[in-house]
CSV table of C-alpha atoms in Angstrom, one decimal:
chain,number,residue,atom,x,y,z
A,209,MET,CA,-17.8,84.6,18.9
A,210,LEU,CA,-19.6,81.3,19.5
A,211,ASN,CA,-17.0,80.2,22.1
A,212,ARG,CA,-17.1,83.6,23.8
A,213,ILE,CA,-20.9,83.5,24.2
A,214,LYS,CA,-20.5,80.0,25.7
A,215,GLN,CA,-17.9,81.4,28.1
A,216,ILE,CA,-20.3,84.1,29.3
A,217,ILE,CA,-23.0,81.5,29.9
A,218,ASP,CA,-20.6,79.3,31.8
A,219,LYS,CA,-19.2,82.3,33.8
A,220,GLU,CA,-22.8,83.4,34.8
A,221,LYS,CA,-23.7,79.7,35.6
A,222,LEU,CA,-26.9,79.9,33.5
A,223,SER,CA,-28.7,77.5,31.2
A,224,SER,CA,-29.2,78.5,27.6
A,225,THR,CA,-32.9,79.2,28.4
A,226,GLN,CA,-32.0,81.4,31.3
A,227,PHE,CA,-29.4,83.3,29.3
A,228,ALA,CA,-31.8,83.9,26.4
A,229,THR,CA,-34.3,85.3,28.9
A,230,GLU,CA,-31.6,87.5,30.5
A,231,ILE,CA,-30.5,89.1,27.3
A,232,GLY,CA,-34.0,89.3,25.8
A,233,VAL,CA,-33.9,87.0,22.8
A,234,GLN,CA,-36.0,84.0,21.9
A,235,ARG,CA,-34.6,80.6,23.0
A,236,SER,CA,-34.7,79.4,19.5
A,237,ALA,CA,-32.5,82.3,18.3
A,238,LEU,CA,-29.9,81.5,21.0
A,239,SER,CA,-30.1,77.8,20.2
A,240,HIS,CA,-29.4,78.4,16.5
A,241,VAL,CA,-26.4,80.6,17.4
A,242,LEU,CA,-25.0,78.1,19.8
A,243,SER,CA,-25.4,75.2,17.4
A,244,GLY,CA,-23.6,77.2,14.7
A,245,ARG,CA,-26.6,77.3,12.4
A,246,ASN,CA,-26.8,81.1,12.5
A,247,LYS,CA,-24.2,83.7,13.2
A,248,PRO,CA,-25.1,86.2,15.9
A,249,SER,CA,-26.3,89.6,14.6
A,250,LEU,CA,-25.0,92.9,15.9
A,251,ASP,CA,-28.3,93.4,17.7
A,252,PHE,CA,-27.9,90.0,19.4
A,253,MET,CA,-24.3,90.9,20.5
A,254,MET,CA,-25.5,94.4,21.8
A,255,LYS,CA,-28.2,92.7,23.9
A,256,ILE,CA,-25.5,90.7,25.6
A,257,LYS,CA,-23.4,93.9,26.1
A,258,ASN,CA,-26.4,95.8,27.4
A,259,ARG,CA,-27.3,93.1,29.9
A,260,TYR,CA,-23.7,92.5,30.9
A,261,PRO,CA,-21.9,95.9,30.7
A,262,GLU,CA,-18.8,94.6,32.4
A,263,ILE,CA,-18.1,92.4,29.3
A,264,ASN,CA,-15.4,93.9,27.1
A,265,LEU,CA,-17.0,94.6,23.7
A,266,ASP,CA,-13.7,94.1,21.9
A,267,TRP,CA,-13.3,90.7,23.5
A,268,LEU,CA,-16.9,89.8,22.7
A,269,LEU,CA,-16.8,90.9,19.0
A,270,LEU,CA,-13.2,90.4,18.1
A,271,GLY,CA,-11.6,88.2,20.8
A,272,LYS,CA,-9.1,91.0,21.8
A,273,GLY,CA,-8.3,91.8,25.4
A,274,ARG,CA,-9.8,90.3,28.5
A,275,MET,CA,-13.4,89.1,29.0
A,276,VAL,CA,-14.3,91.4,31.8
A,277,GLY,CA,-13.7,95.1,32.0
A,278,GLY,CA,-10.3,96.4,31.6
A,279,LYS,CA,-8.6,99.8,31.7
A,280,GLU,CA,-10.6,101.2,28.8
A,281,THR,CA,-13.9,100.5,30.4
A,282,ARG,CA,-12.9,102.3,33.6
A,283,GLU,CA,-11.7,105.3,31.7
A,284,VAL,CA,-15.0,105.6,29.8
A,285,ARG,CA,-17.1,105.4,32.9
A,286,ALA,CA,-15.0,108.0,34.7
A,287,THR,CA,-15.2,110.3,31.7
A,288,ALA,CA,-19.0,109.9,31.7
A,289,VAL,CA,-19.3,110.8,35.3
A,290,VAL,CA,-17.1,113.9,34.9
A,291,ALA,CA,-19.1,115.0,31.8
A,292,LYS,CA,-22.4,114.5,33.7
A,293,ASP,CA,-21.2,116.9,36.5
A,294,LYS,CA,-20.4,119.6,33.9
A,295,VAL,CA,-23.9,119.7,32.4
A,296,GLN,CA,-25.7,122.9,33.1
A,297,GLU,CA,-29.4,123.3,33.4
A,298,PRO,CA,-30.9,125.3,30.5
A,299,LYS,CA,-31.5,129.0,31.2
A,300,GLU,CA,-34.3,131.1,30.0
A,301,VAL,CA,-33.0,133.9,27.8
A,302,GLN,CA,-35.1,136.9,26.8
A,303,PHE,CA,-34.2,139.0,23.8
A,304,ARG,CA,-35.1,142.7,23.6
A,305,ILE,CA,-35.1,144.6,20.4
A,306,LYS,CA,-35.1,148.4,20.5
A,307,LYS,CA,-38.0,149.9,18.5
A,308,ASP,CA,-35.8,152.1,16.5
A,309,GLU,CA,-33.8,149.1,15.2
A,310,VAL,CA,-36.9,147.5,13.7
A,311,ASP,CA,-38.1,148.6,10.3
A,312,GLU,CA,-41.8,149.3,9.8
A,313,ILE,CA,-43.5,146.3,8.1
A,314,THR,CA,-46.3,147.1,5.8
A,315,GLU,CA,-49.2,144.8,5.0
A,316,ASP,CA,-47.7,144.0,1.6
A,317,GLN,CA,-44.5,142.8,3.2
A,318,LYS,CA,-46.2,140.7,5.8
A,319,ILE,CA,-47.7,138.3,3.3
A,320,GLY,CA,-44.6,138.4,1.1
A,321,ILE,CA,-46.5,139.3,-2.1
A,322,LYS,CA,-46.3,142.6,-3.8
A,323,ILE,CA,-49.8,143.5,-5.0
A,324,THR,CA,-49.8,145.3,-8.3
A,325,GLU,CA,-52.8,147.0,-9.9
A,326,GLN,CA,-54.3,145.0,-12.6
A,327,LYS,CA,-55.9,146.6,-15.6
A,328,GLN,CA,-58.5,145.0,-17.6
A,329,LYS,CA,-58.1,145.0,-21.3
A,330,GLU,CA,-60.1,147.8,-22.8
A,331,THR,CA,-62.2,146.7,-25.7
A,332,LYS,CA,-64.2,148.8,-28.1
A,333,ALA,CA,-67.8,148.8,-27.2
A,334,GLY,CA,-70.0,147.1,-29.8
A,335,SER,CA,-72.5,144.4,-30.2
A,336,PRO,CA,-71.7,140.8,-29.4
A,337,LYS,CA,-70.6,138.6,-32.2
A,338,LYS,CA,-71.8,135.3,-30.8
A,339,ILE,CA,-73.5,134.1,-27.6
A,340,ILE,CA,-72.9,130.5,-26.4
A,341,LEU,CA,-74.9,129.1,-23.5
A,342,LEU,CA,-73.4,126.0,-21.7
A,343,TYR,CA,-75.8,123.7,-19.8
A,344,PRO,CA,-74.9,121.3,-16.9
A,345,ASP,CA,-75.8,118.3,-19.0
A,346,ASP,CA,-72.9,119.2,-21.4
A,347,THR,CA,-75.2,120.6,-24.1
A,348,TYR,CA,-75.0,124.1,-25.5
A,349,GLU,CA,-76.9,126.6,-27.6
A,350,THR,CA,-75.4,129.2,-29.9
A,351,TYR,CA,-77.1,132.5,-30.7
A,352,ASP,CA,-76.1,134.8,-33.5
A,353,PRO,CA,-77.5,138.2,-32.6
A,354,ARG,CA,-77.1,139.6,-36.2
């Protein structure tokens, strides 16, 4: 990949500083790649491809095919143009539901909770057994009414 990047720089007749600026990377990052210190990342290679779309990606990444374009690139671009022509603008669609097709919804169904009648436990009336008073300062008093 290193040699192919150098070939692109030579083809475009740019200095390494100009090339780094063109593809949007720091000069030091390009310098490290060109010196062999670092391998180019996929992001680095995609920046080259985005700036120079005529470069064959297979050639750039794998060394296969020709440097510039090729049959595959022309077919992809032609397909993209055809597909763009076939795109339709979205249409506003209205739905109408006949009233007799809709079930009546009750208040209970709207909230999704079935309300049931709650019964309090009936206790035999009598006198209290014990009264406990709780105070905010965590103290309490107990009264025994007997």
